[in-house]
Short mmCIF file of C-alpha atoms and ligand atoms in Angstrom, two decimals:
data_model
loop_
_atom_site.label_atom_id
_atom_site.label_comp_id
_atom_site.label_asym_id
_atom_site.label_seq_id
_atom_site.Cartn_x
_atom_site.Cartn_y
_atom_site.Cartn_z
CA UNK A 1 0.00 0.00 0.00
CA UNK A 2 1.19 3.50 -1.04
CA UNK A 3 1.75 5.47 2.68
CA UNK A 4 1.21 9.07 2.83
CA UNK A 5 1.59 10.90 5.69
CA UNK A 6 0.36 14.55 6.43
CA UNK A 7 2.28 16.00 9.42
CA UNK A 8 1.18 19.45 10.90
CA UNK A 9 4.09 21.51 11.93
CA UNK A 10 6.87 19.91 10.26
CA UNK A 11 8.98 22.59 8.65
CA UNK A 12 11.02 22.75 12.14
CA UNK A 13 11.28 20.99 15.77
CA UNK A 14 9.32 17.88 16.53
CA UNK A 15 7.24 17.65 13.32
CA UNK A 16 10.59 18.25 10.91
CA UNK A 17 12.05 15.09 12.37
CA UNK A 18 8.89 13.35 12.17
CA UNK A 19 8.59 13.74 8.77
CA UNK A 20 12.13 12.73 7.87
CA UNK A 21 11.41 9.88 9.78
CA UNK A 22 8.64 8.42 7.92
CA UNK A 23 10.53 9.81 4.94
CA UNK A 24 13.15 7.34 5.82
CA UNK A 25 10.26 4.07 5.94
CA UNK A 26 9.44 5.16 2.31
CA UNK A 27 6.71 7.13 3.47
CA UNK A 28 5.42 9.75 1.26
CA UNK A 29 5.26 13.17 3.16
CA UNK A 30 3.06 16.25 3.33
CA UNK A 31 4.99 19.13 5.18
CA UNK A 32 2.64 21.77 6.62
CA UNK A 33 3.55 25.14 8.66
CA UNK A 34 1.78 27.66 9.21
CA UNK A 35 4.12 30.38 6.94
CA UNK A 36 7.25 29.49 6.60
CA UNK A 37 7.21 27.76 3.34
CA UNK A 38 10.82 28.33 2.93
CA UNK A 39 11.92 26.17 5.74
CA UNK A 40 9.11 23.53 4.89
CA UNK A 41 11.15 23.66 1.26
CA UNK A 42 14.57 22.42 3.43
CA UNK A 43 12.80 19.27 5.44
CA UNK A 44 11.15 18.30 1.89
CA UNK A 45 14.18 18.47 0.34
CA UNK A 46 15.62 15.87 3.19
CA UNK A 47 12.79 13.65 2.51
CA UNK A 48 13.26 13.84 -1.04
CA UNK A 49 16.79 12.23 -0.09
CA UNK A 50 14.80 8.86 0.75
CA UNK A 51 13.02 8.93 -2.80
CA UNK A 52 9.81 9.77 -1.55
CA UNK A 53 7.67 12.74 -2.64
CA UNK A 54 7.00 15.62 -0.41
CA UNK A 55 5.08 18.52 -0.44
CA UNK A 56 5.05 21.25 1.17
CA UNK A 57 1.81 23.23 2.18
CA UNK A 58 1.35 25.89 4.76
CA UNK A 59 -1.91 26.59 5.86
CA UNK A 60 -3.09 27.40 9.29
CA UNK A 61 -4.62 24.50 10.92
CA UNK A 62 -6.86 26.52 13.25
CA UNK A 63 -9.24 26.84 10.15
CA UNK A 64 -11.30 24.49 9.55
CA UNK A 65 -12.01 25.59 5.63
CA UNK A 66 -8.37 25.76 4.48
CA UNK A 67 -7.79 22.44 6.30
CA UNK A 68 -10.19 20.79 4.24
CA UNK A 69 -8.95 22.74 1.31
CA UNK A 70 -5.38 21.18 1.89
CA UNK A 71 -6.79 17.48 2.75
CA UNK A 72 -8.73 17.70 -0.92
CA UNK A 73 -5.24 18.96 -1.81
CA UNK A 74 -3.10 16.13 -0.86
CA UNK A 75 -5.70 13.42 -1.84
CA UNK A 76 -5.80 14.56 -5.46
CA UNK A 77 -1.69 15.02 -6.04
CA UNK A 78 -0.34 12.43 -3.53
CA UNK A 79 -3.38 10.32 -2.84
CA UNK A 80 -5.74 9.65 0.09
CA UNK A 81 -3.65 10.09 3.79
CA UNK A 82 -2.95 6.77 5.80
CA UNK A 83 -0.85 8.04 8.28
CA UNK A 84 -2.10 11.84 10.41
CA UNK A 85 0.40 13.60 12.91
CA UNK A 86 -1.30 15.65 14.28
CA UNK A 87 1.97 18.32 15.79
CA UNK A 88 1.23 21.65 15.23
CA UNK A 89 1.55 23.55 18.41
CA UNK A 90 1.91 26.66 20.04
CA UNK A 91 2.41 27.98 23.44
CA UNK A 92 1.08 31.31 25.31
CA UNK A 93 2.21 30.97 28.63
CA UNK A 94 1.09 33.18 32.02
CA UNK A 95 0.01 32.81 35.12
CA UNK A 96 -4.16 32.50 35.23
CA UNK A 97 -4.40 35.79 36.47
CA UNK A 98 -2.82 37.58 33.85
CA UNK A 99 -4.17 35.12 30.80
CA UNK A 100 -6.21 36.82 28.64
CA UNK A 101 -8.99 35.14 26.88
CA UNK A 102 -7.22 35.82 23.64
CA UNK A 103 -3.82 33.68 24.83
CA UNK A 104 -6.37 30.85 25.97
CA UNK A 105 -8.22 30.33 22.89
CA UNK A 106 -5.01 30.34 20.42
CA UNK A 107 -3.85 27.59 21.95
CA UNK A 108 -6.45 25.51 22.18
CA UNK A 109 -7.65 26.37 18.48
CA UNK A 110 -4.07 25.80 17.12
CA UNK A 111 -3.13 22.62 19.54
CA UNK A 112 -6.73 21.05 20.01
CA UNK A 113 -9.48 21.85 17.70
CA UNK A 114 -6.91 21.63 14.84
CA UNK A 115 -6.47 17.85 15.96
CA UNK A 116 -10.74 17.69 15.49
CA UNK A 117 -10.92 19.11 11.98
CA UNK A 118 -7.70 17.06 10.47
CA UNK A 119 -8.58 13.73 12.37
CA UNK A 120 -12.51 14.44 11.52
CA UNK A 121 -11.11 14.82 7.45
CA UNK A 122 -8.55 12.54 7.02
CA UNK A 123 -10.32 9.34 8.88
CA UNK A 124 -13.46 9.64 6.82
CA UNK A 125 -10.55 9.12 4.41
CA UNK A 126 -8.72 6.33 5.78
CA UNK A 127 -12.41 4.67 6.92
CA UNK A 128 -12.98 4.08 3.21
CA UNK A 129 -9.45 2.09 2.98
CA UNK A 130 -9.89 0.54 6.04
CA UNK A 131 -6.52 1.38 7.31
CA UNK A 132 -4.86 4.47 9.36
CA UNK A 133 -2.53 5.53 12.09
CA UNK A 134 -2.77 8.52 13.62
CA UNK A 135 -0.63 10.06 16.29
CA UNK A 136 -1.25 13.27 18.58
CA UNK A 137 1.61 14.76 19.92
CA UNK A 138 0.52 15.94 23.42
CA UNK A 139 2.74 16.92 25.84
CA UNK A 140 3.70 15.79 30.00
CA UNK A 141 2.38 19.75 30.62
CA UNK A 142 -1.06 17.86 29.95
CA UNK A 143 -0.22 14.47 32.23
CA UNK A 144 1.07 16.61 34.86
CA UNK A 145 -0.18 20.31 34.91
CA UNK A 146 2.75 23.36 35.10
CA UNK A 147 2.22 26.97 36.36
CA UNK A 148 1.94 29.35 33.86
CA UNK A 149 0.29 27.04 31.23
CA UNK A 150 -3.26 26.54 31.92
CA UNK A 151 -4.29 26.92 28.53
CA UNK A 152 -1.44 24.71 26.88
CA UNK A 153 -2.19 21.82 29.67
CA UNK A 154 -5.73 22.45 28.69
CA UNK A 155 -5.31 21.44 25.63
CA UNK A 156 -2.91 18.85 25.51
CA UNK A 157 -4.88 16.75 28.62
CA UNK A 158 -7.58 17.35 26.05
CA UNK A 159 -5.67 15.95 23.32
CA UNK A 160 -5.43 12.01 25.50
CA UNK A 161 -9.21 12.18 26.03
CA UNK A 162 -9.65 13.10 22.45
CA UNK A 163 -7.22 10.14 21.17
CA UNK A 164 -9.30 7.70 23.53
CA UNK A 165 -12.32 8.32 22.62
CA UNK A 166 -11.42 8.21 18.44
CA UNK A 167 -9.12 5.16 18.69
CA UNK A 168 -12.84 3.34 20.56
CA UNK A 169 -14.61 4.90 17.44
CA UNK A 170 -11.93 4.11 14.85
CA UNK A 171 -10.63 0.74 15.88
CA UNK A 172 -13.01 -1.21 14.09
CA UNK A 173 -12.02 0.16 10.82
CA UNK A 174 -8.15 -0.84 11.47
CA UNK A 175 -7.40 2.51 12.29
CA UNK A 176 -4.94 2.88 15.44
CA UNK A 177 -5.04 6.35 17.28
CA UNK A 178 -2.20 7.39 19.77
CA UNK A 179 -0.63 10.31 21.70
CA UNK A 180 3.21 10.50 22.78
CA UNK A 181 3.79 13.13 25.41
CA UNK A 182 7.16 14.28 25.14
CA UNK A 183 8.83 16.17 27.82
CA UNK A 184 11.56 18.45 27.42
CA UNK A 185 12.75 18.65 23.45
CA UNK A 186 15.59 20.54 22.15
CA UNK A 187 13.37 23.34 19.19
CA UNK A 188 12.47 26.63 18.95
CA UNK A 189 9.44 26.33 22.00
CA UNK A 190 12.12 25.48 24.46
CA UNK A 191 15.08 27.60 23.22
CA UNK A 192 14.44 30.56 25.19
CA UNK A 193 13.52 29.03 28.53
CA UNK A 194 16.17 31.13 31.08
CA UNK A 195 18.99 28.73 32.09
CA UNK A 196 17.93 28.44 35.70
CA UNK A 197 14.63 27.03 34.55
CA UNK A 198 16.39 24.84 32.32
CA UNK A 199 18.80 23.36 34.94
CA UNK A 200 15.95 22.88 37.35
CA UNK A 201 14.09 20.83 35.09
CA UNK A 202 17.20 18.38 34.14
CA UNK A 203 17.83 18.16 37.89
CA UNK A 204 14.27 16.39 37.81
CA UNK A 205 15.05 14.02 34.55
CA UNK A 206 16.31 10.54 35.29
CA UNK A 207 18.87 11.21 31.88
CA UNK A 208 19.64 14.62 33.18
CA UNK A 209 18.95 16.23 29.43
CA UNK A 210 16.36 17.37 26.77
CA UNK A 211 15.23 15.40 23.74
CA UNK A 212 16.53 15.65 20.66
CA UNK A 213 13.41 15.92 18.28
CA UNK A 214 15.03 12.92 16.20
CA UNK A 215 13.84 10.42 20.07
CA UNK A 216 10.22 11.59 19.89
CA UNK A 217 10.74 11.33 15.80
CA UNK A 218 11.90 7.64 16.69
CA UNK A 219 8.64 6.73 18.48
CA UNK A 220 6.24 8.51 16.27
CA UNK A 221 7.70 6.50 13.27
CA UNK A 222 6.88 3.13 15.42
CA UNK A 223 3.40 3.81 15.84
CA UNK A 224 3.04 4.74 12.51
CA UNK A 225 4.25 1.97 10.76
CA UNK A 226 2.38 -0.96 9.80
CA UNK A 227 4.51 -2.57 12.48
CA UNK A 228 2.44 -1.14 15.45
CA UNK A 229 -0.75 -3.04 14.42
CA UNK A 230 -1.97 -3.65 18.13
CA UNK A 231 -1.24 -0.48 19.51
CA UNK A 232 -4.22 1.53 20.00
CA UNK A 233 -5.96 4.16 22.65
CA UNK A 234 -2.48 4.64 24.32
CA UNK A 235 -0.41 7.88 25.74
CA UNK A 236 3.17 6.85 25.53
CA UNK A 237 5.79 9.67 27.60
CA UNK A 238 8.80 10.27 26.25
CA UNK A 239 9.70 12.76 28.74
CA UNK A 240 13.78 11.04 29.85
CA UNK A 241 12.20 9.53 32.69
CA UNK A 242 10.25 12.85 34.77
CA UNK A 243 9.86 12.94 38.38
CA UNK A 244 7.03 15.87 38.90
P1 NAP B 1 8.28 24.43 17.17
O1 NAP B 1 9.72 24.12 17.00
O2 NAP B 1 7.87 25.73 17.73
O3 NAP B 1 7.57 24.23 15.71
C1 NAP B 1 6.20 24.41 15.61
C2 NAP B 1 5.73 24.02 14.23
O4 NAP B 1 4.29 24.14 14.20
C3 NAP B 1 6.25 24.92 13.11
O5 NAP B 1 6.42 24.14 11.94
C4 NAP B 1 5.12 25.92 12.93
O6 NAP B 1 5.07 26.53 11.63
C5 NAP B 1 3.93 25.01 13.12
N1 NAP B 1 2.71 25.73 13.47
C6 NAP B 1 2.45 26.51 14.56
N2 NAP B 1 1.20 26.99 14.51
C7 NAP B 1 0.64 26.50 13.36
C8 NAP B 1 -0.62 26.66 12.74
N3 NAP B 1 -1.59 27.41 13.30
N4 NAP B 1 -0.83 26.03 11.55
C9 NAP B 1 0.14 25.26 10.98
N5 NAP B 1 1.35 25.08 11.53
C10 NAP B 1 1.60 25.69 12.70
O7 NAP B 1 7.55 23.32 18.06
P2 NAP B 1 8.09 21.90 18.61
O8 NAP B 1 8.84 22.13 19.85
O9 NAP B 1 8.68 21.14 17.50
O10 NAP B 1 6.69 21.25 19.05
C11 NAP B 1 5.97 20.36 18.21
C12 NAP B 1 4.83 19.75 19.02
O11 NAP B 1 5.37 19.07 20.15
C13 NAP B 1 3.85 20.78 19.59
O12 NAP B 1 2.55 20.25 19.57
C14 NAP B 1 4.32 20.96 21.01
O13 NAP B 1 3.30 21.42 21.84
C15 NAP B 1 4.76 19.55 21.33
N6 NAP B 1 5.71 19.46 22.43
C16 NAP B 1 6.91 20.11 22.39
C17 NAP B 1 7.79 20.01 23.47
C18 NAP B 1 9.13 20.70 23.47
O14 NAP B 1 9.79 20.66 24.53
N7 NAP B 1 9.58 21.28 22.40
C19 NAP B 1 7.42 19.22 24.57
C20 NAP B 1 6.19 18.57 24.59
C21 NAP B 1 5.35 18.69 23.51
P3 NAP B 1 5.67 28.04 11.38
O15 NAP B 1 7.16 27.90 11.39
O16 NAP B 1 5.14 28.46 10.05
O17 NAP B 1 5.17 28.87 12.53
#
């Protein structure tokens, strides 16, 4: 079977090494971002490498409309999806007090609802073919809580109950449906966390580092291969073993 994947937020970070990943399994690859089409160009190139096509498309997946636009778009030049990563993200941090309803509903739009509309299109999608894996990248602030992200724990506790309650709708259909809660990861979200904060939170890491994005890359390429057949309904941490 011809494997496409579609992975939100891959032109940098997490979703970059994702894609290269699958890239790698002969997966053909739809890079997404939200503007940066330049950098998406650089990670397709990479999975071009493998001799797989790749495409790049930015589009914001906080809109419903252009996500179905770019779904209809991949179908008809690649094919129909069989693998969804579902990795944009974005964070807004502050304390409750000082969150404004604004910084709350970005980042459950762009981390949450965006998982809704592309899981909603592509497993109508993958229904039809009676085969799909989809992973949603979550995050340990959503297992675990921390200050000054209400709104990004929000949503990424509300991605496991969303993944739960799709993999019970989807598994007769042969589609699997995880989440992988990475902890601390090496990208552009992290990078300007002060160095005290940073040393704190490696004092309370059993490997005493960050992630590279190329270990939760590792993972993600597991459960979507055809390899990870049984796996279904399940939050996997890959957080370097986090005492909180
Ligand atoms: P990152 O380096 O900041 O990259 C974010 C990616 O998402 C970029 O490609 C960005 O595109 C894209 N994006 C953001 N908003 C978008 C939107 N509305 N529509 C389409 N694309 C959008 O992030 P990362 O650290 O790799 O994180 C990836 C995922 O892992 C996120 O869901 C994050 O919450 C999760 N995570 C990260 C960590 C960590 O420590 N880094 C830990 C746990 C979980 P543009 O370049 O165009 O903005």
């Amino acid at each position: 079977m011809k494997q496409i994947a579609i992975v939100t937020g891959s032109s940098r970070g997490i979703g970059a090494a994702i894609a290269e990943n699958l890239a790698s399994q002969g997966v053909h690859v739809v890079i997404n971002c939200r503007s940066n089409k330049e950098q998406g160009e650089l990670v397709a190139e990479k999975c071009r490498a493998y001799g797989v096509e790749a495409l790049v498309l930015p589009w914001d997946v906080a809109d419903f409309a252009a996500c179905e636009a770019n779904v209809k778009t991949v179908t008809e030049k690649l094919g129909a999806p069989t693998i969804l990563v579902n990795n944009a993200g974005i964070t807004q941090d502050g304390l409750l007090m000082r969150m404004t309803e604004e910084q709350f509903d970005a980042v459950i739009d762009t981390n949450l609802k965006s998982a809704f509309y592309m899981t909603k299109l592509c497993s109508s999608l993958m229904m039809k073919a009676r085969y799909g894996r989809i992973i949603n990248i979550s995050s340990v602030a959503g297992v675990y809580g921390n200050a000054g992200q209400a709104n990004y724990a929000a949503a990424k506790a509300g991605i496991i109950g969303f993944t739960k309650a799709v993999a019970k709708e989807l598994g007769s259909r042969n589609i699997t449906v995880n989440a992988v809660a990475p902890g601390f990861v090496e990208t552009d979200m992290t990078k300007d966390l002060g160095d005290n904060i940073k040393e704190a939170a490696k004092g309370n890491i059993a490997l005493k580092r960050f992630a590279q994005p190329e270990e939760i890359a590792a993972l993600v390429g597991f459960l979507a291969s055809p390899t990870a057949s049984y796996i279904t309904a399940q939050v996997i941490l890959a957080d370097g073993g986090m005492a909180l």
